[in-house]
Short mmCIF file of C-alpha atoms in Angstrom, two decimals:
data_model
loop_
_atom_site.label_atom_id
_atom_site.label_comp_id
_atom_site.label_asym_id
_atom_site.label_seq_id
_atom_site.Cartn_x
_atom_site.Cartn_y
_atom_site.Cartn_z
CA ALA Y 4 0.00 0.00 0.00
CA VAL Y 5 1.14 3.53 -0.77
CA CYS Y 6 0.83 6.12 1.97
CA SER Y 7 -0.85 9.47 1.51
CA MET Y 8 1.50 12.23 0.42
CA GLY Y 9 -0.65 15.05 1.79
CA ASN Y 10 -3.13 17.31 0.06
CA SER Y 11 -0.89 18.73 -2.66
CA THR Y 12 0.10 16.77 -5.72
CA SER Y 13 3.86 16.27 -5.64
CA ARG Y 14 6.27 16.10 -8.56
CA LEU Y 15 7.98 13.18 -6.86
CA TYR Y 16 4.91 11.22 -5.84
CA SER Y 17 5.67 8.45 -8.32
CA VAL Y 18 9.32 8.25 -7.25
CA LEU Y 19 8.61 7.65 -3.57
CA ALA Y 20 5.49 5.60 -4.29
CA LYS Y 21 7.51 3.12 -6.32
CA THR Y 22 9.90 2.63 -3.41
CA LEU Y 23 7.27 2.05 -0.73
CA SER Y 24 6.63 -1.59 -1.53
CA SER Y 25 7.64 -4.01 1.22
CA GLY Y 26 7.37 -7.13 -0.91
CA ALA Y 27 9.58 -10.19 -0.81
CA VAL Y 28 12.83 -10.85 -2.67
CA SER Y 29 10.98 -12.18 -5.69
CA GLN Y 30 9.58 -8.69 -6.29
CA HIS Y 31 12.98 -6.98 -6.43
CA GLN Y 32 13.45 -7.55 -10.13
CA ASP Y 33 10.01 -6.13 -10.92
CA CYS Y 34 10.85 -3.08 -8.85
CA LEU Y 35 14.16 -2.59 -10.63
CA GLU Y 36 12.49 -2.89 -14.03
CA GLN Y 37 9.83 -0.36 -13.03
CA LEU Y 38 12.42 2.17 -11.88
CA ASP Y 39 14.95 1.57 -14.64
CA SER Y 40 13.88 4.44 -16.86
CA ALA Y 41 13.20 6.79 -13.94
CA ARG Y 42 16.61 6.14 -12.43
CA LEU Y 43 18.37 7.66 -15.45
CA ASP Y 44 17.04 11.12 -14.59
CA PRO Y 45 18.93 13.04 -11.89
CA LEU Y 46 16.96 13.84 -8.76
CA ASP Y 47 17.22 17.16 -6.96
CA PRO Y 48 17.87 16.41 -3.26
CA LYS Y 49 15.77 19.44 -2.28
CA ASP Y 50 12.77 17.94 -4.09
CA LEU Y 51 13.25 14.58 -2.40
CA LEU Y 52 13.63 16.25 1.01
CA GLU Y 53 10.42 18.19 0.38
CA GLU Y 54 8.65 14.97 -0.52
CA CYS Y 55 9.85 13.27 2.66
CA GLN Y 56 8.67 16.22 4.75
CA ILE Y 57 5.19 15.92 3.23
CA VAL Y 58 5.06 12.26 4.26
CA LEU Y 59 6.33 13.15 7.75
CA GLN Y 60 4.12 16.19 8.35
CA LYS Y 61 2.32 14.53 11.29
CA ARG Y 62 5.57 13.50 13.00
CA PRO Y 63 7.68 15.66 15.33
CA PRO Y 64 10.48 17.65 13.66
CA ARG Y 65 13.99 16.27 13.29
CA PHE Y 66 16.33 16.62 16.25
CA GLN Y 67 18.88 19.45 16.05
CA ARG Y 68 22.47 18.17 16.05
CA ASN Y 69 25.49 20.40 15.59
CA PHE Y 70 28.93 19.74 14.16
CA VAL Y 71 31.86 20.17 16.52
CA ASN Y 72 34.90 21.79 14.93
CA LEU Y 73 37.96 19.60 15.62
CA LYS Y 74 40.33 21.20 13.16
CA LYS Y 75 43.72 22.03 14.59
CA ASN Y 76 45.86 24.81 13.17
CA THR Y 77 46.26 23.05 9.85
CA THR Y 78 45.36 24.36 6.44
CA CYS Y 79 43.23 22.28 4.10
CA ASN Y 80 43.66 22.91 0.38
CA HIS Y 81 40.71 20.77 -0.68
CA ARG Y 82 37.04 20.35 0.11
CA PRO Y 83 36.62 18.01 3.13
CA ILE Y 84 35.29 14.50 2.58
CA ARG Y 85 32.12 13.93 4.61
CA VAL Y 86 31.61 10.32 5.75
CA MET Y 87 28.39 9.07 7.36
CA GLN Y 88 28.16 5.81 9.33
CA TRP Y 89 24.76 4.43 10.35
CA ASN Y 90 23.06 1.22 11.35
CA ILE Y 91 19.61 2.14 10.06
CA LEU Y 92 17.76 -0.86 11.65
CA ALA Y 93 16.51 -3.50 9.24
CA GLN Y 94 12.77 -3.13 8.75
CA ALA Y 95 12.09 -6.84 9.26
CA LEU Y 96 14.06 -6.86 12.54
CA GLY Y 97 12.45 -3.67 13.85
CA GLU Y 98 8.95 -5.00 13.26
CA GLY Y 99 9.55 -8.68 13.87
CA LYS Y 100 12.48 -9.53 16.13
CA ASP Y 101 14.00 -6.66 18.10
CA ASN Y 102 11.20 -6.17 20.66
CA PHE Y 103 11.46 -2.43 21.26
CA VAL Y 104 8.86 -2.53 24.02
CA GLN Y 105 8.54 1.25 24.42
CA CYS Y 106 8.32 2.00 20.70
CA PRO Y 107 4.80 2.00 19.18
CA MET Y 108 4.52 -0.22 16.10
CA GLU Y 109 3.11 2.76 14.23
CA ALA Y 110 6.46 4.53 14.62
CA LEU Y 111 8.10 1.65 12.72
CA LYS Y 112 5.87 1.84 9.62
CA TRP Y 113 8.23 1.62 6.66
CA GLU Y 114 6.33 4.18 4.59
CA GLU Y 115 7.25 6.87 7.13
CA ARG Y 116 10.39 5.46 8.73
CA LYS Y 117 11.98 5.30 5.30
CA CYS Y 118 11.43 9.03 4.90
CA LEU Y 119 12.98 9.71 8.31
CA ILE Y 120 16.10 7.81 7.20
CA LEU Y 121 16.25 9.68 3.89
CA GLU Y 122 15.70 13.00 5.66
CA GLU Y 123 18.69 12.33 7.94
CA ILE Y 124 20.90 11.45 4.95
CA LEU Y 125 19.73 14.47 2.95
CA ALA Y 126 20.27 16.79 5.91
CA TYR Y 127 23.96 15.92 6.29
CA LYS Y 128 24.77 15.42 2.57
CA PRO Y 129 27.54 12.82 2.97
CA ASP Y 130 30.07 12.31 0.18
CA ILE Y 131 30.33 8.70 1.34
CA LEU Y 132 27.54 6.84 3.12
CA CYS Y 133 28.13 3.55 4.98
CA LEU Y 134 25.03 1.68 6.19
CA GLN Y 135 24.32 -1.54 8.07
CA GLU Y 136 21.09 -3.54 8.40
CA VAL Y 137 19.91 -2.50 4.94
CA ASP Y 138 17.01 -4.72 3.82
CA HIS Y 139 15.40 -2.24 1.40
CA TYR Y 140 18.41 -1.69 -0.85
CA PHE Y 141 16.86 -2.76 -4.16
CA ASP Y 142 13.49 -1.06 -3.81
CA THR Y 143 14.51 2.12 -1.98
CA PHE Y 144 18.12 3.10 -1.40
CA GLU Y 145 19.72 2.06 -4.68
CA PRO Y 146 16.97 3.55 -6.93
CA LEU Y 147 16.85 6.87 -5.06
CA LEU Y 148 20.51 7.39 -4.15
CA SER Y 149 21.74 6.47 -7.62
CA ARG Y 150 19.57 9.31 -8.96
CA LEU Y 151 21.18 11.63 -6.42
CA GLY Y 152 24.57 10.88 -7.98
CA TYR Y 153 25.81 8.08 -5.75
CA GLN Y 154 27.48 4.87 -6.91
CA CYS Y 155 25.89 2.08 -4.88
CA THR Y 156 27.17 -1.27 -3.58
CA PHE Y 157 25.36 -3.86 -1.44
CA PHE Y 158 26.61 -7.06 0.16
CA PRO Y 159 23.95 -9.08 2.03
CA LYS Y 160 24.58 -11.45 4.91
CA PRO Y 161 24.61 -15.08 3.71
CA TRP Y 162 22.00 -16.07 6.32
CA SER Y 163 20.19 -12.89 7.24
CA PRO Y 164 17.89 -13.08 10.30
CA CYS Y 165 15.45 -10.94 8.31
CA LEU Y 166 14.55 -14.03 6.28
CA ASP Y 167 13.05 -15.61 9.42
CA VAL Y 168 10.46 -12.82 9.61
CA GLU Y 169 7.16 -13.24 7.78
CA HIS Y 170 6.63 -10.76 4.94
CA ASN Y 171 10.31 -9.82 4.92
CA ASN Y 172 11.90 -7.78 2.16
CA GLY Y 173 14.91 -10.01 1.63
CA PRO Y 174 18.22 -10.25 3.46
CA ASP Y 175 19.88 -7.36 5.25
CA GLY Y 176 23.49 -6.42 4.70
CA CYS Y 177 26.06 -3.66 4.42
CA ALA Y 178 25.76 -0.94 1.78
CA MET Y 179 28.15 1.73 0.58
CA PHE Y 180 27.39 4.84 -1.49
CA PHE Y 181 29.82 7.45 -2.81
CA LEU Y 182 29.30 10.55 -4.96
CA LYS Y 183 30.57 9.90 -8.47
CA GLU Y 184 31.26 13.59 -9.04
CA ARG Y 185 33.85 13.51 -6.24
CA PHE Y 186 35.42 10.05 -6.54
CA GLU Y 187 36.39 7.37 -9.00
CA LEU Y 188 36.20 3.70 -8.03
CA VAL Y 189 39.63 2.05 -8.38
CA ASN Y 190 38.96 -1.26 -6.66
CA SER Y 191 36.08 -2.93 -4.79
CA ALA Y 192 36.11 -6.01 -2.56
CA ASN Y 193 33.19 -7.80 -0.95
CA ILE Y 194 34.58 -9.61 2.11
CA ARG Y 195 32.87 -12.44 3.94
CA LEU Y 196 34.54 -12.37 7.33
CA THR Y 197 36.12 -15.49 8.81
CA ALA Y 198 36.60 -16.50 12.45
CA MET Y 199 38.69 -19.48 13.56
CA LYS Y 200 39.21 -20.25 9.84
CA LEU Y 201 35.46 -20.60 9.33
CA LYS Y 202 33.39 -18.34 7.08
CA THR Y 203 30.86 -16.39 9.14
CA ASN Y 204 27.55 -14.63 8.55
CA GLN Y 205 29.13 -11.18 8.81
CA VAL Y 206 30.42 -9.19 5.85
CA ALA Y 207 32.34 -6.08 4.82
CA ILE Y 208 32.77 -3.94 1.72
CA ALA Y 209 36.11 -2.25 1.04
CA GLN Y 210 36.53 0.18 -1.84
CA THR Y 211 39.61 2.07 -3.00
CA LEU Y 212 38.60 5.49 -4.33
CA LYS Y 213 40.46 8.24 -6.12
CA CYS Y 214 39.58 11.78 -5.10
CA HIS Y 215 39.05 13.83 -8.27
CA GLU Y 216 40.07 17.09 -6.60
CA THR Y 217 43.39 15.94 -5.11
CA GLY Y 218 44.23 12.82 -7.12
CA ARG Y 219 44.79 11.03 -3.81
CA LEU Y 220 43.80 7.41 -3.24
CA PHE Y 221 42.11 6.21 -0.07
CA CYS Y 222 40.22 3.11 1.05
CA ILE Y 223 36.77 3.20 2.66
CA ALA Y 224 35.33 0.10 4.36
CA VAL Y 225 32.01 -0.74 6.01
CA THR Y 226 31.24 -3.70 8.25
CA HIS Y 227 28.83 -5.11 10.85
CA LEU Y 228 30.31 -7.60 13.32
CA LYS Y 229 28.53 -10.39 15.19
CA ALA Y 230 26.07 -9.25 17.87
CA ARG Y 231 25.29 -10.52 21.35
CA THR Y 232 27.08 -11.02 24.67
CA GLY Y 233 29.23 -14.13 24.77
CA TRP Y 234 30.57 -13.67 21.24
CA GLU Y 235 33.51 -11.45 22.17
CA ARG Y 236 36.21 -13.86 20.94
CA PHE Y 237 34.27 -14.38 17.73
CA ARG Y 238 34.13 -10.61 17.11
CA SER Y 239 37.84 -10.41 17.87
CA ALA Y 240 38.59 -13.07 15.23
CA GLN Y 241 36.37 -11.27 12.71
CA GLY Y 242 38.17 -8.01 13.44
CA CYS Y 243 41.57 -9.67 12.89
CA ASP Y 244 40.38 -11.06 9.57
CA LEU Y 245 39.07 -7.66 8.45
CA LEU Y 246 42.31 -5.94 9.47
CA GLN Y 247 44.35 -8.46 7.51
CA ASN Y 248 42.21 -7.89 4.43
CA LEU Y 249 42.56 -4.13 4.82
CA LYS Y 250 46.35 -4.40 5.24
CA ASN Y 251 46.49 -6.16 1.89
CA ILE Y 252 44.17 -3.68 0.20
CA THR Y 253 45.99 -0.61 1.56
CA GLN Y 254 49.43 -2.12 0.88
CA GLY Y 255 50.25 -2.04 4.58
CA ALA Y 256 48.86 1.47 5.22
CA LYS Y 257 50.36 3.14 2.15
CA ILE Y 258 46.80 4.00 1.12
CA PRO Y 259 44.87 5.99 3.77
CA LEU Y 260 41.95 4.12 5.31
CA ILE Y 261 38.55 4.90 6.83
CA VAL Y 262 36.59 2.04 8.44
CA CYS Y 263 32.94 2.54 9.38
CA GLY Y 264 30.91 -0.01 11.25
CA ASP Y 265 28.63 -1.32 13.92
CA PHE Y 266 31.20 -3.44 15.75
CA ASN Y 267 28.71 -4.63 18.38
CA ALA Y 268 31.60 -4.13 20.79
CA GLU Y 269 32.20 -1.68 23.62
CA PRO Y 270 35.63 0.00 23.81
CA THR Y 271 36.57 -2.50 26.55
CA GLU Y 272 36.45 -5.43 24.09
CA GLU Y 273 39.45 -7.06 22.49
CA VAL Y 274 38.34 -6.23 18.93
CA TYR Y 275 38.43 -2.52 19.83
CA ARG Y 276 41.98 -2.89 21.16
CA GLU Y 277 42.99 -4.73 17.97
CA PHE Y 278 41.87 -1.79 15.84
CA SER Y 279 43.48 0.72 18.23
CA ASN Y 280 46.82 -1.10 18.20
CA SER Y 281 46.85 -2.17 14.55
CA SER Y 282 49.90 -1.55 12.37
CA LEU Y 283 47.50 0.46 10.17
CA ASN Y 284 47.81 3.24 12.77
CA LEU Y 285 44.07 3.78 13.19
CA ASN Y 286 42.31 6.13 15.56
CA SER Y 287 38.62 6.39 16.38
CA ALA Y 288 37.29 9.73 15.15
CA TYR Y 289 34.59 10.16 17.80
CA LYS Y 290 37.17 9.99 20.61
CA LEU Y 291 38.13 13.50 19.50
CA LEU Y 292 34.83 14.83 20.87
CA SER Y 293 35.93 14.00 24.43
CA PRO Y 294 37.82 16.62 26.49
CA ASP Y 295 41.05 14.60 26.47
CA GLY Y 296 40.58 13.08 23.00
CA GLN Y 297 40.91 9.61 24.52
CA SER Y 298 37.37 8.57 25.43
CA GLU Y 299 34.56 7.25 23.24
CA PRO Y 300 31.06 8.76 23.51
CA PRO Y 301 28.91 7.36 26.35
CA TYR Y 302 26.53 5.75 23.84
CA THR Y 303 25.81 5.30 20.14
CA THR Y 304 22.73 3.10 20.67
CA TRP Y 305 20.04 3.35 23.34
CA LYS Y 306 16.94 1.15 23.44
CA ILE Y 307 14.57 -0.67 25.77
CA ARG Y 308 13.93 -4.38 25.30
CA PRO Y 309 12.00 -6.83 27.50
CA SER Y 310 15.27 -7.60 29.31
CA GLY Y 311 15.76 -3.93 30.18
CA GLU Y 312 17.50 -0.79 29.00
CA CYS Y 313 20.46 -1.17 26.61
CA ARG Y 314 22.83 1.81 26.38
CA HIS Y 315 26.08 1.04 24.59
CA THR Y 316 28.86 2.46 22.43
CA LEU Y 317 29.08 0.07 19.47
CA ASP Y 318 29.51 2.24 16.36
CA TYR Y 319 32.80 3.71 15.15
CA ILE Y 320 34.54 5.59 12.36
CA TRP Y 321 38.23 4.58 12.34
CA TYR Y 322 40.74 6.50 10.24
CA SER Y 323 44.46 6.55 9.36
CA GLN Y 324 45.68 9.21 11.76
CA HIS Y 325 49.01 9.59 9.93
CA ALA Y 326 47.35 10.44 6.61
CA LEU Y 327 43.98 11.99 7.48
CA ASN Y 328 42.73 14.81 9.69
CA VAL Y 329 39.27 14.97 11.30
CA ASN Y 330 38.00 18.50 10.67
CA SER Y 331 34.67 18.09 12.45
CA ALA Y 332 32.25 15.52 13.85
CA LEU Y 333 28.49 15.58 14.32
CA GLY Y 334 27.48 15.81 17.97
CA LEU Y 335 25.33 13.03 19.40
CA LEU Y 336 21.76 13.33 20.62
CA THR Y 337 21.41 14.21 24.29
CA GLU Y 338 19.47 12.05 26.74
CA GLU Y 339 16.80 14.74 26.85
CA GLN Y 340 16.41 14.67 23.05
CA ILE Y 341 16.25 10.88 22.98
CA GLY Y 342 13.52 10.88 25.63
CA PRO Y 343 12.44 8.32 28.25
CA ASN Y 344 11.21 5.74 25.73
CA ARG Y 345 14.61 5.75 24.01
CA LEU Y 346 15.11 4.65 20.37
CA PRO Y 347 13.65 4.10 17.82
CA SER Y 348 10.79 6.59 18.11
CA PHE Y 349 8.46 8.84 16.13
CA ASN Y 350 11.36 11.34 16.04
CA TYR Y 351 14.19 9.00 15.11
CA PRO Y 352 14.10 5.96 12.80
CA SER Y 353 16.82 3.68 14.23
CA ASP Y 354 18.07 2.33 17.55
CA HIS Y 355 21.57 3.52 16.52
CA LEU Y 356 22.71 7.12 16.10
CA SER Y 357 24.26 8.24 12.85
CA LEU Y 358 27.93 9.30 13.02
CA VAL Y 359 29.22 11.93 10.57
CA CYS Y 360 32.79 13.20 10.16
CA ASP Y 361 34.55 15.60 7.80
CA PHE Y 362 38.03 14.40 6.78
CA SER Y 363 40.90 16.07 4.96
CA PHE Y 364 44.13 14.63 3.66
CA ASN Y 365 47.32 15.34 5.55
CA GLN Y 366 49.32 17.83 3.52
CA ASP Y 367 52.42 15.63 3.67
CA PRO Y 368 51.32 12.63 1.57
CA ASP Y 369 54.71 10.88 1.86
CA ARG Y 370 54.62 10.90 5.66
CA LEU Y 371 53.35 7.50 6.72
CA LEU Y 372 53.87 5.91 10.11
#
């Protein structure tokens, strides 16, 4: 069913309407065929944002979040690269498995929640977008974001838990989007992570891009590690496998690296220490928001399940601190903004907060470790 778009007839009604279907995997091809001709036409992001706001007119306004300037006394001779990391909450899991006991089911309706997600992306205008738990790639994100100028890549989990939910929309997975006007794809790798020499259900995408403005190469990766308490050693093994893959791709850190992901791991876990101490010389960008630059935010996800309240720091943007500078980072939502019923909500579409950073290349490209 297609939701009402309000009283006025919108120029983009057909665009959003065609992406509102929540059918099964078998319908993906039909959807792609339907949108094939439409996708060739560029889409003005202002028009799409306006369309989303019409759909969301009965919902509370978006939360105000401000960027924190982290730039030291360094000059940047190129436009910063904005990277957005976000676990957007798979629709099938939100409705069917995650048991957000304080979140009304009406707040999870895909017709509106989809527009909240798009509104967040359109508000921050990332040059590179890294998403997890994407189960509406083929009928929503790829058709719309490709028309906004993004090159799109999706790698589903081999055995997605979404497939256990009735009326699912196919498997969830990781997705990466980058603006073609800013970058050229040099190399792309879909990585199925291993642990204890066994292939696992978790995946990553790693792409080497060339920045048109500077001619510099860099690698951007997105991943989503195994969830749940008791799987710490498993996550550690997955992290080691990902790091080894990234060492090969970046030629041992010769190519600067940014890694976005829901690691499902607090900073106290071994996998976090592995990334911190890696020979790739990585730092976590959101640590820079703390007074001493050494502490992660108090939370990146906050929800209430039948077992109780879950407030954790699980999401990260890692970067090569020898080759890249963090110019700014988007501040997190306050407890007051999130509210007593926590996330997701009518205001916010996911149980995870989006992370957004502006990066610039170090002006000494030959300086490595």
